[in-house]
mmCIF file of C-alpha atoms and ligand atoms in Angstrom:
data_model
loop_
_atom_site.group_PDB
_atom_site.id
_atom_site.type_symbol
_atom_site.label_atom_id
_atom_site.label_comp_id
_atom_site.label_asym_id
_atom_site.label_seq_id
_atom_site.Cartn_x
_atom_site.Cartn_y
_atom_site.Cartn_z
ATOM 1 C CA MET L 290 95.040 -55.030 -46.826
ATOM 2 C CA LEU L 291 96.424 -52.093 -45.088
ATOM 3 C CA ASN L 292 95.160 -50.277 -42.304
ATOM 4 C CA ILE L 293 96.188 -46.746 -42.044
ATOM 5 C CA HIS L 294 96.023 -44.353 -39.344
ATOM 6 C CA PHE L 295 97.350 -40.672 -38.760
ATOM 7 C CA LEU L 296 99.005 -40.464 -35.513
ATOM 8 C CA GLY L 297 99.551 -37.142 -36.048
ATOM 9 C CA THR L 298 99.506 -34.111 -38.939
ATOM 10 C CA ALA L 299 101.353 -31.209 -38.114
ATOM 11 C CA THR L 300 104.704 -29.434 -39.054
ATOM 12 C CA SER L 301 107.235 -29.203 -36.513
ATOM 13 C CA SER L 302 105.304 -26.378 -34.181
ATOM 14 C CA GLY L 303 102.332 -28.764 -33.478
ATOM 15 C CA MET L 304 99.049 -27.259 -33.385
ATOM 16 C CA PRO L 305 98.053 -24.944 -31.433
ATOM 17 C CA VAL L 306 101.326 -23.401 -31.797
ATOM 18 C CA ILE L 307 102.615 -22.355 -27.836
ATOM 19 C CA GLY L 308 101.570 -18.919 -27.203
ATOM 20 C CA CYS L 309 99.636 -18.356 -30.390
ATOM 21 C CA ARG L 310 96.300 -16.319 -30.697
ATOM 22 C CA CYS L 311 95.116 -17.196 -34.011
ATOM 23 C CA PRO L 312 91.570 -18.340 -34.667
ATOM 24 C CA ARG L 313 93.102 -21.977 -35.940
ATOM 25 C CA CYS L 314 95.079 -22.443 -32.924
ATOM 26 C CA ALA L 315 92.300 -21.064 -30.735
ATOM 27 C CA SER L 316 89.718 -23.243 -33.017
ATOM 28 C CA THR L 317 87.614 -25.677 -30.820
ATOM 29 C CA ASP L 318 87.454 -27.971 -34.078
ATOM 30 C CA PRO L 319 89.584 -31.245 -33.055
ATOM 31 C CA ARG L 320 90.890 -31.376 -36.353
ATOM 32 C CA ASN L 321 92.700 -28.078 -35.886
ATOM 33 C CA GLN L 322 94.696 -29.915 -32.998
ATOM 34 C CA ARG L 323 97.506 -31.624 -34.081
ATOM 35 C CA TYR L 324 100.519 -33.916 -32.763
ATOM 36 C CA ARG L 325 103.560 -33.923 -35.039
ATOM 37 C CA ALA L 326 103.331 -35.923 -38.172
ATOM 38 C CA SER L 327 103.490 -39.786 -37.882
ATOM 39 C CA LEU L 328 101.572 -42.580 -39.509
ATOM 40 C CA LEU L 329 100.749 -45.852 -38.305
ATOM 41 C CA MET L 330 100.488 -48.604 -40.898
ATOM 42 C CA LYS L 331 98.962 -52.297 -40.387
ATOM 43 C CA TRP L 332 99.235 -55.106 -42.231
ATOM 44 C CA ASN L 333 99.412 -59.280 -41.570
ATOM 45 C CA GLY L 334 99.108 -58.157 -37.524
ATOM 46 C CA ALA L 335 102.386 -56.154 -38.009
ATOM 47 C CA ASN L 336 102.258 -52.450 -36.349
ATOM 48 C CA VAL L 337 104.707 -50.486 -38.397
ATOM 49 C CA ILE L 338 105.173 -46.454 -37.642
ATOM 50 C CA ILE L 339 106.855 -43.952 -39.357
ATOM 51 C CA ASP L 340 108.795 -41.485 -37.630
ATOM 52 C CA THR L 341 108.676 -41.048 -33.801
ATOM 53 C CA GLY L 342 108.093 -37.206 -32.656
ATOM 54 C CA PRO L 343 107.727 -35.371 -29.223
ATOM 55 C CA GLU L 344 104.153 -36.745 -28.862
ATOM 56 C CA PHE L 345 104.843 -40.286 -29.663
ATOM 57 C CA ARG L 346 103.564 -41.928 -26.061
ATOM 58 C CA LEU L 347 100.499 -39.488 -26.319
ATOM 59 C CA GLN L 348 99.899 -40.635 -30.005
ATOM 60 C CA VAL L 349 100.565 -44.594 -29.170
ATOM 61 C CA ILE L 350 98.207 -44.435 -26.246
ATOM 62 C CA ARG L 351 95.410 -42.285 -28.226
ATOM 63 C CA ALA L 352 95.546 -45.065 -30.906
ATOM 64 C CA GLY L 353 95.450 -48.081 -28.164
ATOM 65 C CA ILE L 354 98.851 -49.674 -29.815
ATOM 66 C CA ASP L 355 100.154 -52.167 -27.741
ATOM 67 C CA ARG L 356 102.725 -53.756 -29.750
ATOM 68 C CA LEU L 357 105.364 -52.170 -32.557
ATOM 69 C CA ASP L 358 107.131 -54.298 -35.146
ATOM 70 C CA ALA L 359 109.274 -51.807 -36.659
ATOM 71 C CA VAL L 360 109.859 -47.896 -36.885
ATOM 72 C CA LEU L 361 110.492 -46.206 -40.269
ATOM 73 C CA TYR L 362 112.239 -43.068 -40.004
ATOM 74 C CA THR L 363 112.032 -40.236 -43.063
ATOM 75 C CA HIS L 364 114.586 -37.612 -41.329
ATOM 76 C CA GLU L 365 116.152 -36.587 -38.337
ATOM 77 C CA HIS L 366 115.046 -33.493 -37.738
ATOM 78 C CA ALA L 367 113.401 -33.297 -33.739
ATOM 79 C CA ASP L 368 109.685 -33.515 -35.189
ATOM 80 C CA HIS L 369 110.249 -36.669 -36.248
ATOM 81 C CA ILE L 370 112.856 -38.912 -33.967
ATOM 82 C CA TYR L 371 112.477 -36.998 -30.914
ATOM 83 C CA GLY L 372 109.739 -39.827 -29.400
ATOM 84 C CA LEU L 373 112.376 -42.817 -30.077
ATOM 85 C CA ASP L 374 113.192 -43.441 -26.393
ATOM 86 C CA ASP L 375 109.450 -44.470 -25.756
ATOM 87 C CA VAL L 376 109.727 -47.668 -27.763
ATOM 88 C CA ARG L 377 111.195 -49.142 -24.552
ATOM 89 C CA MET L 378 107.677 -49.392 -23.065
ATOM 90 C CA PHE L 379 106.263 -51.944 -25.143
ATOM 91 C CA PRO L 380 105.804 -55.002 -23.751
ATOM 92 C CA ASP L 381 107.188 -58.424 -25.129
ATOM 93 C CA HIS L 382 109.960 -57.471 -27.437
ATOM 94 C CA SER L 383 112.092 -60.710 -27.304
ATOM 95 C CA ALA L 384 114.116 -59.233 -29.943
ATOM 96 C CA PRO L 385 115.605 -55.933 -30.574
ATOM 97 C CA LEU L 386 112.932 -53.624 -32.430
ATOM 98 C CA PRO L 387 113.914 -53.013 -36.332
ATOM 99 C CA VAL L 388 114.322 -49.385 -37.321
ATOM 100 C CA PHE L 389 115.143 -48.597 -40.778
ATOM 101 C CA CYS L 390 116.629 -45.282 -42.276
ATOM 102 C CA PHE L 391 119.521 -43.455 -44.402
ATOM 103 C CA PRO L 392 122.545 -43.947 -43.101
ATOM 104 C CA ARG L 393 122.774 -40.357 -42.097
ATOM 105 C CA THR L 394 119.852 -40.304 -40.101
ATOM 106 C CA ALA L 395 120.866 -43.631 -38.303
ATOM 107 C CA ASP L 396 124.119 -41.537 -37.532
ATOM 108 C CA ALA L 397 122.262 -38.777 -35.864
ATOM 109 C CA ILE L 398 120.077 -41.045 -34.171
ATOM 110 C CA GLU L 399 123.575 -42.579 -32.681
ATOM 111 C CA ARG L 400 124.533 -39.223 -32.092
ATOM 112 C CA VAL L 401 121.117 -37.888 -30.052
ATOM 113 C CA PHE L 402 120.648 -41.063 -28.531
ATOM 114 C CA PRO L 403 124.180 -42.380 -27.216
ATOM 115 C CA TYR L 404 122.826 -44.523 -24.220
ATOM 116 C CA VAL L 405 120.664 -46.512 -26.782
ATOM 117 C CA PHE L 406 123.686 -47.978 -28.232
ATOM 118 C CA GLY L 407 125.682 -48.498 -25.124
ATOM 119 C CA ARG L 408 127.383 -45.377 -24.547
ATOM 120 C CA ALA L 409 125.724 -43.571 -22.159
ATOM 121 C CA THR L 410 127.045 -40.221 -20.676
ATOM 122 C CA VAL L 411 124.703 -40.704 -17.497
ATOM 123 C CA ALA L 412 124.380 -44.087 -16.127
ATOM 124 C CA ALA L 413 120.867 -45.320 -17.358
ATOM 125 C CA THR L 414 118.920 -48.397 -16.252
ATOM 126 C CA SER L 415 116.304 -48.391 -18.975
ATOM 127 C CA ARG L 416 116.969 -47.992 -22.472
ATOM 128 C CA PRO L 417 115.577 -48.981 -26.063
ATOM 129 C CA SER L 418 116.404 -52.049 -27.732
ATOM 130 C CA ILE L 419 116.391 -51.435 -31.515
ATOM 131 C CA SER L 420 118.572 -52.599 -34.431
ATOM 132 C CA LEU L 421 119.308 -49.981 -36.468
ATOM 133 C CA ASN L 422 119.119 -50.620 -40.169
ATOM 134 C CA ARG L 423 120.832 -48.498 -42.917
ATOM 135 C CA ILE L 424 118.821 -48.932 -46.038
ATOM 136 C CA ASP L 425 119.514 -48.135 -49.724
ATOM 137 C CA GLY L 426 116.865 -49.822 -51.163
ATOM 138 C CA ALA L 427 113.793 -51.855 -50.746
ATOM 139 C CA PHE L 428 113.157 -54.265 -47.741
ATOM 140 C CA ASP L 429 110.369 -56.474 -46.248
ATOM 141 C CA ILE L 430 108.402 -56.300 -43.109
ATOM 142 C CA GLY L 431 105.789 -58.693 -42.262
ATOM 143 C CA GLY L 432 105.559 -60.213 -45.707
ATOM 144 C CA GLU L 433 105.391 -56.823 -47.405
ATOM 145 C CA THR L 434 107.925 -54.717 -49.448
ATOM 146 C CA VAL L 435 108.602 -51.541 -48.367
ATOM 147 C CA THR L 436 110.104 -49.244 -51.027
ATOM 148 C CA PRO L 437 111.814 -46.086 -49.883
ATOM 149 C CA VAL L 438 111.250 -43.078 -51.868
ATOM 150 C CA PRO L 439 114.124 -40.313 -51.467
ATOM 151 C CA VAL L 440 112.823 -36.617 -52.001
ATOM 152 C CA TRP L 441 114.393 -33.357 -51.345
ATOM 153 C CA HIS L 442 113.441 -31.396 -48.032
ATOM 154 C CA GLY L 443 114.823 -28.167 -49.395
ATOM 155 C CA PRO L 444 118.829 -28.965 -49.718
ATOM 156 C CA THR L 445 118.745 -32.575 -48.013
ATOM 157 C CA ALA L 446 117.679 -35.723 -49.067
ATOM 158 C CA ILE L 447 115.029 -37.564 -46.967
ATOM 159 C CA LEU L 448 112.923 -40.718 -47.507
ATOM 160 C CA GLY L 449 109.100 -41.630 -47.907
ATOM 161 C CA TYR L 450 107.878 -44.740 -48.167
ATOM 162 C CA ARG L 451 105.826 -46.720 -50.477
ATOM 163 C CA VAL L 452 103.841 -50.051 -49.437
ATOM 164 C CA ARG L 453 101.873 -51.811 -52.046
ATOM 165 C CA ASP L 454 100.071 -48.752 -53.955
ATOM 166 C CA PHE L 455 100.089 -46.669 -50.783
ATOM 167 C CA ALA L 456 102.921 -44.042 -50.355
ATOM 168 C CA TYR L 457 103.606 -41.561 -47.572
ATOM 169 C CA ILE L 458 105.940 -38.338 -48.071
ATOM 170 C CA THR L 459 106.081 -35.869 -45.554
ATOM 171 C CA ASP L 460 108.738 -32.863 -45.586
ATOM 172 C CA CYS L 461 109.145 -32.246 -49.229
ATOM 173 C CA SER L 462 109.826 -29.333 -51.578
ATOM 174 C CA GLU L 463 110.619 -31.740 -54.482
ATOM 175 C CA ILE L 464 110.324 -35.234 -55.910
ATOM 176 C CA PRO L 465 113.286 -36.071 -58.405
ATOM 177 C CA PRO L 466 112.353 -38.212 -61.595
ATOM 178 C CA LYS L 467 113.242 -41.209 -60.465
ATOM 179 C CA SER L 468 111.294 -41.102 -57.692
ATOM 180 C CA MET L 469 108.244 -39.803 -59.438
ATOM 181 C CA GLU L 470 108.589 -43.458 -61.305
ATOM 182 C CA LEU L 471 108.661 -45.070 -57.939
ATOM 183 C CA LEU L 472 105.122 -43.353 -57.292
ATOM 184 C CA SER L 473 103.516 -44.461 -60.438
ATOM 185 C CA GLY L 474 100.173 -46.192 -59.993
ATOM 186 C CA LEU L 475 99.405 -45.085 -56.739
ATOM 187 C CA GLY L 476 96.085 -45.591 -55.455
ATOM 188 C CA THR L 477 96.611 -43.538 -52.093
ATOM 189 C CA LEU L 478 99.339 -40.708 -51.524
ATOM 190 C CA VAL L 479 99.770 -39.028 -48.452
ATOM 191 C CA LEU L 480 101.905 -35.366 -48.916
ATOM 192 C CA GLY L 481 103.377 -32.586 -47.026
ATOM 193 C CA ALA L 482 101.895 -29.171 -47.434
ATOM 194 C CA LEU L 483 102.638 -26.631 -45.008
ATOM 195 C CA ARG L 484 100.706 -23.517 -45.981
ATOM 196 C CA HIS L 485 99.859 -21.074 -48.619
ATOM 197 C CA GLU L 486 103.250 -19.138 -48.527
ATOM 198 C CA PRO L 487 106.326 -20.398 -50.266
ATOM 199 C CA HIS L 488 108.818 -21.769 -48.037
ATOM 200 C CA PRO L 489 112.328 -23.114 -48.748
ATOM 201 C CA THR L 490 111.834 -26.955 -47.498
ATOM 202 C CA HIS L 491 108.393 -27.699 -47.771
ATOM 203 C CA TYR L 492 105.554 -27.683 -50.390
ATOM 204 C CA THR L 493 102.629 -25.065 -50.643
ATOM 205 C CA VAL L 494 99.142 -26.454 -50.736
ATOM 206 C CA ALA L 495 99.247 -25.541 -54.444
ATOM 207 C CA GLN L 496 102.557 -26.993 -54.913
ATOM 208 C CA ALA L 497 101.171 -30.337 -53.679
ATOM 209 C CA LEU L 498 98.036 -30.260 -55.695
ATOM 210 C CA GLU L 499 100.258 -29.861 -58.616
ATOM 211 C CA VAL L 500 102.596 -32.679 -57.660
ATOM 212 C CA ILE L 501 99.371 -34.991 -57.053
ATOM 213 C CA THR L 502 98.022 -33.865 -60.438
ATOM 214 C CA GLN L 503 101.057 -35.266 -62.009
ATOM 215 C CA ILE L 504 101.115 -38.742 -59.892
ATOM 216 C CA ARG L 505 97.552 -39.154 -60.128
ATOM 217 C CA PRO L 506 96.840 -41.110 -57.049
ATOM 218 C CA ARG L 507 92.872 -42.236 -56.872
ATOM 219 C CA ARG L 508 93.071 -40.691 -53.530
ATOM 220 C CA ALA L 509 95.141 -38.128 -51.898
ATOM 221 C CA PHE L 510 95.676 -36.548 -47.981
ATOM 222 C CA LEU L 511 97.485 -33.512 -47.138
ATOM 223 C CA THR L 512 99.648 -33.623 -44.094
ATOM 224 C CA HIS L 513 102.503 -32.082 -41.998
ATOM 225 C CA ILE L 514 100.113 -29.036 -41.868
ATOM 226 C CA GLY L 515 100.894 -25.700 -40.460
ATOM 227 C CA HIS L 516 98.799 -23.098 -38.394
ATOM 228 C CA ASP L 517 97.813 -21.158 -41.210
ATOM 229 C CA LEU L 518 95.531 -23.604 -42.826
ATOM 230 C CA ASP L 519 91.992 -23.977 -40.861
ATOM 231 C CA HIS L 520 90.914 -27.563 -41.604
ATOM 232 C CA GLU L 521 87.609 -27.192 -42.814
ATOM 233 C CA GLU L 522 88.301 -23.969 -44.646
ATOM 234 C CA THR L 523 91.051 -25.588 -46.427
ATOM 235 C CA SER L 524 89.500 -28.924 -47.113
ATOM 236 C CA ALA L 525 86.469 -26.989 -49.063
ATOM 237 C CA SER L 526 89.185 -25.786 -51.606
ATOM 238 C CA LEU L 527 90.354 -28.896 -52.544
ATOM 239 C CA PRO L 528 89.833 -30.590 -55.685
ATOM 240 C CA PRO L 529 87.617 -34.158 -55.492
ATOM 241 C CA GLY L 530 89.974 -36.595 -54.206
ATOM 242 C CA VAL L 531 92.258 -34.868 -52.252
ATOM 243 C CA GLU L 532 91.485 -34.108 -48.613
ATOM 244 C CA MET L 533 93.215 -32.465 -45.269
ATOM 245 C CA ALA L 534 94.503 -35.206 -43.162
ATOM 246 C CA TYR L 535 93.625 -34.886 -39.422
ATOM 247 C CA ASP L 536 94.905 -36.386 -36.183
ATOM 248 C CA ALA L 537 93.298 -39.972 -35.619
ATOM 249 C CA LEU L 538 91.827 -40.316 -39.303
ATOM 250 C CA GLU L 539 91.945 -44.042 -40.430
ATOM 251 C CA PHE L 540 91.348 -45.886 -43.597
ATOM 252 C CA GLU L 541 91.811 -48.968 -45.319
ATOM 253 C CA VAL L 542 93.356 -49.394 -48.613
ATOM 254 C CA GLU L 543 94.069 -52.636 -50.762
HETATM 255 ZN ZN1 ZN X 753 108.655 -32.129 -40.054
HETATM 256 ZN ZN1 ZN X 754 98.350 -20.297 -34.470
HETATM 257 ZN ZN1 ZN X 755 111.968 -31.962 -41.468
#
């Protein structure tokens, strides 16, 4: 049994967008108020988080998470890594927190957070203790196999992740054939869908629906959502089995 919890479901701007007066950003529907995209997965007593964006601390407090066993990164854009410092606040870490990502993403994390790796430019008294794992294939956490699923984010390869028959793919504009194979037989798919207007590095809603039709999961959720999309209006337009994700939405999969 996997427990899935959406910690955040917004694109890089978050929602509401600073200074925006559009009806979605002004909406009082809590499902139109989104932190940057992040996901909590729980299995066998382990808490595993995908991406630590700028609202990481707020997300962890909102979800009541008091322990963290691993972090998986999709890629090094600011909306996915800038909350990393706050992993130091989790109590009871006798060993460094395992972090998994592409080698390129690991290099970027070392550049963005030099003090974490003992190369402080200003003296620091407190820093996260992490072990950075540069992955190039499946790995194990808490007795489950985690399979990285490479996808295109515009011209850049980033990672989605599959555990059992659940997969999470955020910022994506194309899934190569080899990765489509890794996504066969899925029960639940989470897929990024930014807006209706085409975008060079993200699927539109229509493109995401097309991919979902090809992969044929039993259930799909759209995430990494921009402020062009109203939750209720977009939800009503989706085919059966596809739902708009929203912050704090939680469900279980086998
Ligand atoms: Zn993003
Ligand atoms: Zn807006
Ligand atoms: Zn991105």
